[in-house]
PDB file of C-alpha atoms in Angstrom:
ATOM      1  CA  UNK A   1       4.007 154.435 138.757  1.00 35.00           C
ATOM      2  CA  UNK A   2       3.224 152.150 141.560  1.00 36.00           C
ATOM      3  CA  UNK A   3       0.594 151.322 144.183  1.00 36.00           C
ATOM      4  CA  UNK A   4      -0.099 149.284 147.330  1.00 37.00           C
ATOM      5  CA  UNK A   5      -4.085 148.850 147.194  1.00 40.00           C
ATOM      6  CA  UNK A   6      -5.075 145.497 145.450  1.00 37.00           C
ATOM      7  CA  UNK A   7      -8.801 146.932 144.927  1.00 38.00           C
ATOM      8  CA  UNK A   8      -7.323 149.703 142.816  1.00 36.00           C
ATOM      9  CA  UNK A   9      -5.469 147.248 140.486  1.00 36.00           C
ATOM     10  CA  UNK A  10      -8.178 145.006 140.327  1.00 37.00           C
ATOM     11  CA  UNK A  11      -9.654 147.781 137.931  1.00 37.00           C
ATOM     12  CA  UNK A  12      -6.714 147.109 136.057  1.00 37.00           C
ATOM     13  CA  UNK A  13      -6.341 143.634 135.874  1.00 36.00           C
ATOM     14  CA  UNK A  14      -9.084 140.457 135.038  1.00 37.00           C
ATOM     15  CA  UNK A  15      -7.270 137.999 137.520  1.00 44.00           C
ATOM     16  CA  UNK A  16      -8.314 139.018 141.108  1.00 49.00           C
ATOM     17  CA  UNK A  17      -5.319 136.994 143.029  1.00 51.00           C
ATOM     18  CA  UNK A  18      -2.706 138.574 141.410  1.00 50.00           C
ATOM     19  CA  UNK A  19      -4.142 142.349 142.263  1.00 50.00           C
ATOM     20  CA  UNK A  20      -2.013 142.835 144.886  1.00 52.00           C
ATOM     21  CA  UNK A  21       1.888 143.641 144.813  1.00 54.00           C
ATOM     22  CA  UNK A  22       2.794 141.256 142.061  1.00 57.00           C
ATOM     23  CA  UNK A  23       1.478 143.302 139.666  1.00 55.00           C
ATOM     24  CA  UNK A  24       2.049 147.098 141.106  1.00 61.00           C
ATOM     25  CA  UNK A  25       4.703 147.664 139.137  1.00 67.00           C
ATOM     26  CA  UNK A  26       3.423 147.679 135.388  1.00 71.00           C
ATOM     27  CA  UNK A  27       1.955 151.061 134.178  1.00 75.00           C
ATOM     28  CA  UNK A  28      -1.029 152.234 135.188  1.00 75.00           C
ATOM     29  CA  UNK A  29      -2.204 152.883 131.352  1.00 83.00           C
ATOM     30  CA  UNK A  30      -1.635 149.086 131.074  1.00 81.00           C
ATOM     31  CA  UNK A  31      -4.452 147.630 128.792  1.00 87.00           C
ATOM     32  CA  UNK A  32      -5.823 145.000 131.066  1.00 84.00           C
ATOM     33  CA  UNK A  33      -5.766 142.208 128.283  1.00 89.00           C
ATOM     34  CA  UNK A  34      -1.816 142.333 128.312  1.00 87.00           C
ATOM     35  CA  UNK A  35      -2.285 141.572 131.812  1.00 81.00           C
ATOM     36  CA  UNK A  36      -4.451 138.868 131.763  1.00 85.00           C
ATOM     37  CA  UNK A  37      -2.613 137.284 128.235  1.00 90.00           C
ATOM     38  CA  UNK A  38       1.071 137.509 130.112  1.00 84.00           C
ATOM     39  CA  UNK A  39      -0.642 136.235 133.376  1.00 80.00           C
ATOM     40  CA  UNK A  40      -2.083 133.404 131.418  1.00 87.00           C
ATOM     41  CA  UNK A  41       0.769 132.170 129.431  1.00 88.00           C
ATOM     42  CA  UNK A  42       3.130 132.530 132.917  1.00 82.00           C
ATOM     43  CA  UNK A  43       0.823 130.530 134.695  1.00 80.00           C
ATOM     44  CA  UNK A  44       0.003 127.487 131.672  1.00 87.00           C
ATOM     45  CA  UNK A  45       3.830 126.871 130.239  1.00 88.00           C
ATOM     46  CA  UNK A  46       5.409 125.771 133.896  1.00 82.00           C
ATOM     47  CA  UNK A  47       2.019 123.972 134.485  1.00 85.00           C
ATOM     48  CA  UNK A  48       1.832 122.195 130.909  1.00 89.00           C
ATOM     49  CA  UNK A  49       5.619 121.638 131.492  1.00 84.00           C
ATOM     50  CA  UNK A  50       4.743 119.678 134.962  1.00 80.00           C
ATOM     51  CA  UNK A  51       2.296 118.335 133.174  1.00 84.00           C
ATOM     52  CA  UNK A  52       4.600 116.661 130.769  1.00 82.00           C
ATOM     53  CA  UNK A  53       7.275 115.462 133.333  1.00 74.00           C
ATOM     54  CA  UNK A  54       4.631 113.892 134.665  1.00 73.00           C
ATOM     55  CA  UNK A  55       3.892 111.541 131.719  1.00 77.00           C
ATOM     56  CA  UNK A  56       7.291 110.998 131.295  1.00 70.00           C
ATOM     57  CA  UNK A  57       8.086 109.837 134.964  1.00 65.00           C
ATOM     58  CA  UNK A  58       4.951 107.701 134.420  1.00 68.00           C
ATOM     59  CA  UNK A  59       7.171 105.801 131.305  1.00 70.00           C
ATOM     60  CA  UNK A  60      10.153 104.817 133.389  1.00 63.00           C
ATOM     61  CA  UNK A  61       8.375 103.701 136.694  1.00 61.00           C
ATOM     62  CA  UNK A  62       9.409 100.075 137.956  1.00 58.00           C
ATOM     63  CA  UNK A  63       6.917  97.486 136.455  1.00 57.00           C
ATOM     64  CA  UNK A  64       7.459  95.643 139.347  1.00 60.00           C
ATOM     65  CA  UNK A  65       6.830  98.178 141.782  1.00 63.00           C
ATOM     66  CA  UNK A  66       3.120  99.549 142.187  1.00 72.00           C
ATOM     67  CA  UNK A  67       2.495 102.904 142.904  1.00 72.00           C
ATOM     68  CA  UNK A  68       0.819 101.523 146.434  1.00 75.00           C
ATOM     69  CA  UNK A  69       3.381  99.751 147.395  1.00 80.00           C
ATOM     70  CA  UNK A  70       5.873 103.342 147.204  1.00 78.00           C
ATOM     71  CA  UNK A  71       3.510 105.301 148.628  1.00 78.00           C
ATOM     72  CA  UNK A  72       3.122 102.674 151.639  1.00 80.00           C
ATOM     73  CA  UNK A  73       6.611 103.099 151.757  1.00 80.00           C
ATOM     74  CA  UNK A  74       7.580 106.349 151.691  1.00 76.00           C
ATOM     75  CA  UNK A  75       4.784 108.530 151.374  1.00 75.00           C
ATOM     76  CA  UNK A  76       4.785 111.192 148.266  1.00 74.00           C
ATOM     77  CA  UNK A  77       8.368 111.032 148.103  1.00 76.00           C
ATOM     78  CA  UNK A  78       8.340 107.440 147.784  1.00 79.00           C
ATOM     79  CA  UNK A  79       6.397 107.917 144.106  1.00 76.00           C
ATOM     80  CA  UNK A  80       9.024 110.350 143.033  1.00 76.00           C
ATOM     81  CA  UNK A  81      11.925 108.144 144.096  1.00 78.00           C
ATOM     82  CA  UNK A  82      10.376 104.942 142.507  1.00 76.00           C
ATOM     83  CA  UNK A  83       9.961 107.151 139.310  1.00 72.00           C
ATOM     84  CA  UNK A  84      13.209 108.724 139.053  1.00 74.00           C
ATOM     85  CA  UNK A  85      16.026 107.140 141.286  1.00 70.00           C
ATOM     86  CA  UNK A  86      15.231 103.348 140.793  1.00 66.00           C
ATOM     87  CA  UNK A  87      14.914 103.094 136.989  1.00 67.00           C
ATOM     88  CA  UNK A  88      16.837 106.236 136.468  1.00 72.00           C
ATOM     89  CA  UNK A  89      19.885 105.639 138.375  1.00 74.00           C
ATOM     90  CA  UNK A  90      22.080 108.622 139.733  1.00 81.00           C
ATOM     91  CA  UNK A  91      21.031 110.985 137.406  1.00 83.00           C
ATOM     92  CA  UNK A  92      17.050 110.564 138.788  1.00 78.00           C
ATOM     93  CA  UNK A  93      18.551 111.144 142.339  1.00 82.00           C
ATOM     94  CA  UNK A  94      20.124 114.500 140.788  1.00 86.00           C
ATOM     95  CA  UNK A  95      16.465 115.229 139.796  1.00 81.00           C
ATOM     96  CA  UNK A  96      15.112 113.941 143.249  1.00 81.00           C
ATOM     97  CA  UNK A  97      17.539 116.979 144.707  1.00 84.00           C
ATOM     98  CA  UNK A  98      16.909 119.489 142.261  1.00 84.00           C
ATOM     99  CA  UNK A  99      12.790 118.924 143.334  1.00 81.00           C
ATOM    100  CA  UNK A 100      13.770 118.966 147.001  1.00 79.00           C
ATOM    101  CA  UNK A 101      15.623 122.409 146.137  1.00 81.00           C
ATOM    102  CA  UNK A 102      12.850 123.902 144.582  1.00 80.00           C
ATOM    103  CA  UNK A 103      10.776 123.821 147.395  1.00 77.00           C
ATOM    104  CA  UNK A 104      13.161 127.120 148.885  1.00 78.00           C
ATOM    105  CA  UNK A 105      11.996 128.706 145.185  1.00 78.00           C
ATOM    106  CA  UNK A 106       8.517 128.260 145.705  1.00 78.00           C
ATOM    107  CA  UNK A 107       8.984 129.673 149.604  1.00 82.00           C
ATOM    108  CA  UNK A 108      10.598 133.311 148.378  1.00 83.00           C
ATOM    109  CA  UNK A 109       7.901 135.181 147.147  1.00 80.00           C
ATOM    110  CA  UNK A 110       5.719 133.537 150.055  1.00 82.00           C
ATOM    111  CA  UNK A 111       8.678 135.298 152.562  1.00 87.00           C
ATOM    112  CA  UNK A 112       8.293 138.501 150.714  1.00 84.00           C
ATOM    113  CA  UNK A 113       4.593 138.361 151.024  1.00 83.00           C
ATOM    114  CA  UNK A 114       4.751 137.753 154.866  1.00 88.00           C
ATOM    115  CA  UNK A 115       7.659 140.361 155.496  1.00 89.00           C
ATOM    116  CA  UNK A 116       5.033 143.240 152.982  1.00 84.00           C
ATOM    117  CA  UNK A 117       1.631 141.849 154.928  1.00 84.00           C
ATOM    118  CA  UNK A 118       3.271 141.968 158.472  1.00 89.00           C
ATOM    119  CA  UNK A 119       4.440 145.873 157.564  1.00 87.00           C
ATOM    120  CA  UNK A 120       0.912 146.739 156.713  1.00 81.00           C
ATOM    121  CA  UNK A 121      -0.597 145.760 160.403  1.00 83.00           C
ATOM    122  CA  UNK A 122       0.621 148.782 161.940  1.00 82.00           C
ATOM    123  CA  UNK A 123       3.233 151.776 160.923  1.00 82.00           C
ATOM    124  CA  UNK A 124       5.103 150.801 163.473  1.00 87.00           C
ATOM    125  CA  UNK A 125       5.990 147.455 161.881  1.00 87.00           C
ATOM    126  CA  UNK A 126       7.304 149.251 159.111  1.00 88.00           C
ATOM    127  CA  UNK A 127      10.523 149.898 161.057  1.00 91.00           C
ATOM    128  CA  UNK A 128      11.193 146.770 161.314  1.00 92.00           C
ATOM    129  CA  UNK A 129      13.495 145.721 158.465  1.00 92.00           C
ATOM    130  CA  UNK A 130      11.796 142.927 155.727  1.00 91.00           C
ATOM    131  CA  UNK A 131      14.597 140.891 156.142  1.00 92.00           C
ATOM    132  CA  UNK A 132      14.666 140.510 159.625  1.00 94.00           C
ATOM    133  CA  UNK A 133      10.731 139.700 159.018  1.00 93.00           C
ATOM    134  CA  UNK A 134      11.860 137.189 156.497  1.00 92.00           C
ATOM    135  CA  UNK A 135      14.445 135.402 158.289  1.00 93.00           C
ATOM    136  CA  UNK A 136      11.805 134.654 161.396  1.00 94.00           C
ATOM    137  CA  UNK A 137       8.865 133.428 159.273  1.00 92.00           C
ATOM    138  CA  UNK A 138      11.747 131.168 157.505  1.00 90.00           C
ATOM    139  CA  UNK A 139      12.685 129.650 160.884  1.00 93.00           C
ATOM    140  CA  UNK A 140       9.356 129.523 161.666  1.00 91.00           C
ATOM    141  CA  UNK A 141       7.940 127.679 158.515  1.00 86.00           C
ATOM    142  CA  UNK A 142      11.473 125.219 158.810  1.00 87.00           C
ATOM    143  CA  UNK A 143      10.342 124.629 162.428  1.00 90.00           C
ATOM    144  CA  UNK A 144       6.673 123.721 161.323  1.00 84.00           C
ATOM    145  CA  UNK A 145       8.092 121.738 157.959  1.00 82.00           C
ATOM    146  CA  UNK A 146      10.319 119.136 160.968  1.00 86.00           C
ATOM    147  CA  UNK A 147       7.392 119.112 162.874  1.00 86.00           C
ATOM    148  CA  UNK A 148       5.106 118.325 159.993  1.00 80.00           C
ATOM    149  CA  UNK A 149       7.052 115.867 157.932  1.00 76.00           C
ATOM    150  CA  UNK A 150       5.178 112.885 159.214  1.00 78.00           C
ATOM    151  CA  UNK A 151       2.165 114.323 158.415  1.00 80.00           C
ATOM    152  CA  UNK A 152       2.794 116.109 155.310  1.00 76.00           C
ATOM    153  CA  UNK A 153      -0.353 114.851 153.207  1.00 75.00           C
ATOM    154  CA  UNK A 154      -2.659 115.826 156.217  1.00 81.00           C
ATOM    155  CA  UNK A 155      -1.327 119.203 156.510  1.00 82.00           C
ATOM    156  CA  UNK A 156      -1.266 119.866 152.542  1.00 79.00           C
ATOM    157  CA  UNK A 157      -5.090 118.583 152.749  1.00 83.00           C
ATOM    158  CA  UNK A 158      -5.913 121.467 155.435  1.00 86.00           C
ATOM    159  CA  UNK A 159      -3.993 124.275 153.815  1.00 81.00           C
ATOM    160  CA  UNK A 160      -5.695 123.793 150.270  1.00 81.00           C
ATOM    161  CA  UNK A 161      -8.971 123.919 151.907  1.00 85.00           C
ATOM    162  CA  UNK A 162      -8.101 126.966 153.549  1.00 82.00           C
ATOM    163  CA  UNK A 163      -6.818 128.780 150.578  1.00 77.00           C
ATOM    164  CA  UNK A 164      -9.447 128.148 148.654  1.00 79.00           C
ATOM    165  CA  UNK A 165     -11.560 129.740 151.466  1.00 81.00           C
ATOM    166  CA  UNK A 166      -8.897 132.502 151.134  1.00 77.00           C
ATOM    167  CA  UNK A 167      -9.689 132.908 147.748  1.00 77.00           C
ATOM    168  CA  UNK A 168     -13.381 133.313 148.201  1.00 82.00           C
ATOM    169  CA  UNK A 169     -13.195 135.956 151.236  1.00 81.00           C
ATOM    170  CA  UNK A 170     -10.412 138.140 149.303  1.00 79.00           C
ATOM    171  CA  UNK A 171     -12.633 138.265 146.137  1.00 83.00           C
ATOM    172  CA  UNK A 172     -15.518 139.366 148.350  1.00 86.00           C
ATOM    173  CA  UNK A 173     -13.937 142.183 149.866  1.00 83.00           C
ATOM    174  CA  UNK A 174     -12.489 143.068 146.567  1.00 83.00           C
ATOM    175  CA  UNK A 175     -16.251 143.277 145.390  1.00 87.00           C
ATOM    176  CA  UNK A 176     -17.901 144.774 148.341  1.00 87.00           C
ATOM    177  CA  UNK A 177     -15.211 147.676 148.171  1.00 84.00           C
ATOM    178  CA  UNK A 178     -15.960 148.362 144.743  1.00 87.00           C
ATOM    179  CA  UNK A 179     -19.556 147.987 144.694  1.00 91.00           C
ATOM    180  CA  UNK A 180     -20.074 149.725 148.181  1.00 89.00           C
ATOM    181  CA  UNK A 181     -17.089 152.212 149.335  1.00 85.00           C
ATOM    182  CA  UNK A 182     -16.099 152.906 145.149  1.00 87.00           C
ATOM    183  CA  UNK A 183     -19.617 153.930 143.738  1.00 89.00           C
ATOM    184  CA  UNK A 184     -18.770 150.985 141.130  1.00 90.00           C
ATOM    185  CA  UNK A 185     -16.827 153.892 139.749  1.00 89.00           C
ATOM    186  CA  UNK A 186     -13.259 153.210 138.958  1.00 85.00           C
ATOM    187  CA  UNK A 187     -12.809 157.052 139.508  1.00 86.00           C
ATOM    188  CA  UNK A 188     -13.155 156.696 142.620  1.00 86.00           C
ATOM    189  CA  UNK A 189     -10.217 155.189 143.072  1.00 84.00           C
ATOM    190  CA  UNK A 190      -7.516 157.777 144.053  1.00 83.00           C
ATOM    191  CA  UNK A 191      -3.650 156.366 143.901  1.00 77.00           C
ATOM    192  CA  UNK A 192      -2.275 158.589 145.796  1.00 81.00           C
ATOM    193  CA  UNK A 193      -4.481 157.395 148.789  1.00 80.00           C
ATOM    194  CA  UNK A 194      -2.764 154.719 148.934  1.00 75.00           C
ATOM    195  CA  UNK A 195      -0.424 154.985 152.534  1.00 76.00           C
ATOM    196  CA  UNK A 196      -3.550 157.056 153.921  1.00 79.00           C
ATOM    197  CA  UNK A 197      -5.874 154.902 155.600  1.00 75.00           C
ATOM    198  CA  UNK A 198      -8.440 157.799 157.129  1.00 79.00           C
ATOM    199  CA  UNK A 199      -9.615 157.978 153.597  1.00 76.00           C
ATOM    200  CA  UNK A 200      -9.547 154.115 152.728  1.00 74.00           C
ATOM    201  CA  UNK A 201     -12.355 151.389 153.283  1.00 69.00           C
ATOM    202  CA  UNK A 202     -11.653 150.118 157.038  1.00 67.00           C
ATOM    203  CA  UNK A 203      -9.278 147.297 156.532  1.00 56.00           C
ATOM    204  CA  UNK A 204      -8.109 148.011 153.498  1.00 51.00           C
ATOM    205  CA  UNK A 205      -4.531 148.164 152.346  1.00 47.00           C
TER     206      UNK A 205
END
């Protein structure tokens, strides 16, 4: 079984960012600590992994080269580069490539987020097909990415701030629905409400 509403799977689950789609399609009789322990270990082994590539690039940077004087250079890619291509020869420039690939990894389940978000403004938007969606936020975020290149730290800066603003609004709303619309009574919540929005808290879903 499957829902749309984040606030009803935050009853469900410990971790209030990931009570939206992500996790819709797990059983509702889930216990919520197999949630949270899965969650948890997802989130930690590619972190503890980065983590550890980390140390290691640290071991083969060029003695000779300070970590100023590649970021003067080139920016953040100039610190990869003097970490893996100098001392590491083609095979670091392999791994220089595979990082630059990942980026279009880390972008897909941003795309499907947009293309699910932008269906939820209006029913009309849901005839619109998600990949069509998809394919103009990815022009759209390539466009910005050109644009942005020679200011890619300053940008990064801005958009953490305003996610962790993010973060702080969605867990309010989250809260406020709960405490004020739900009773604090997870009976309250009714799943098959879920594509009805005259009985849902305004703005929700």
């Amino acid at each position: 079984m499957s829902f749309s509403c984040g606030a009803y799977f935050l009853s469900k689950s410990p971790i209030v960012s990931f009570a939206a789609d992500y996790t819709v399609r797990m059983p509702e009789e889930m216990p919520s600590y197999k949630i949270f322990f899965w969650t948890y270990v997802g989130l930690n082994t590619p972190l503890i992994l980065v983590e550890i590539l980390g140390a290691a690039a640290m071991t083969t940077f060029k003695q000779k080269t300070t970590w100023a004087d590649a970021y003067a250079d080139n920016s953040v890619g100039g610190l990869l580069g003097a970490g893996l291509a100098g001392p590491m020869g083609g095979f670091g420039s392999f791994l220089l490539v595979i990082l630059a690939l990942s980026a279009v990894a880390n972008n897909v389940p941003d795309m499907y987020s947009l293309a699910l978000t932008f269906q939820n403004l209006h029913p009309y938007a849901q005839a619109i097909p998600r990949f069509v969606i998809v394919i103009i936020g990815s022009v759209i975020y390539i466009v910005l990415a050109i644009i942005g290149a020679d200011h890619f730290e300053e940008w990064l800066d801005t958009l953490l701030v305003i996610i962790s603003y993010w973060l702080a609004i969605f867990s309010a709303i989250l809260i406020e629905e709960h405490l004020i619309f739900r009773k604090g009574k997870w009976s309250n919540y009714v799943a098959d409400d879920f594509n009805n929005w005259r009985k849902l808290p305004l703005g929700n879903c």
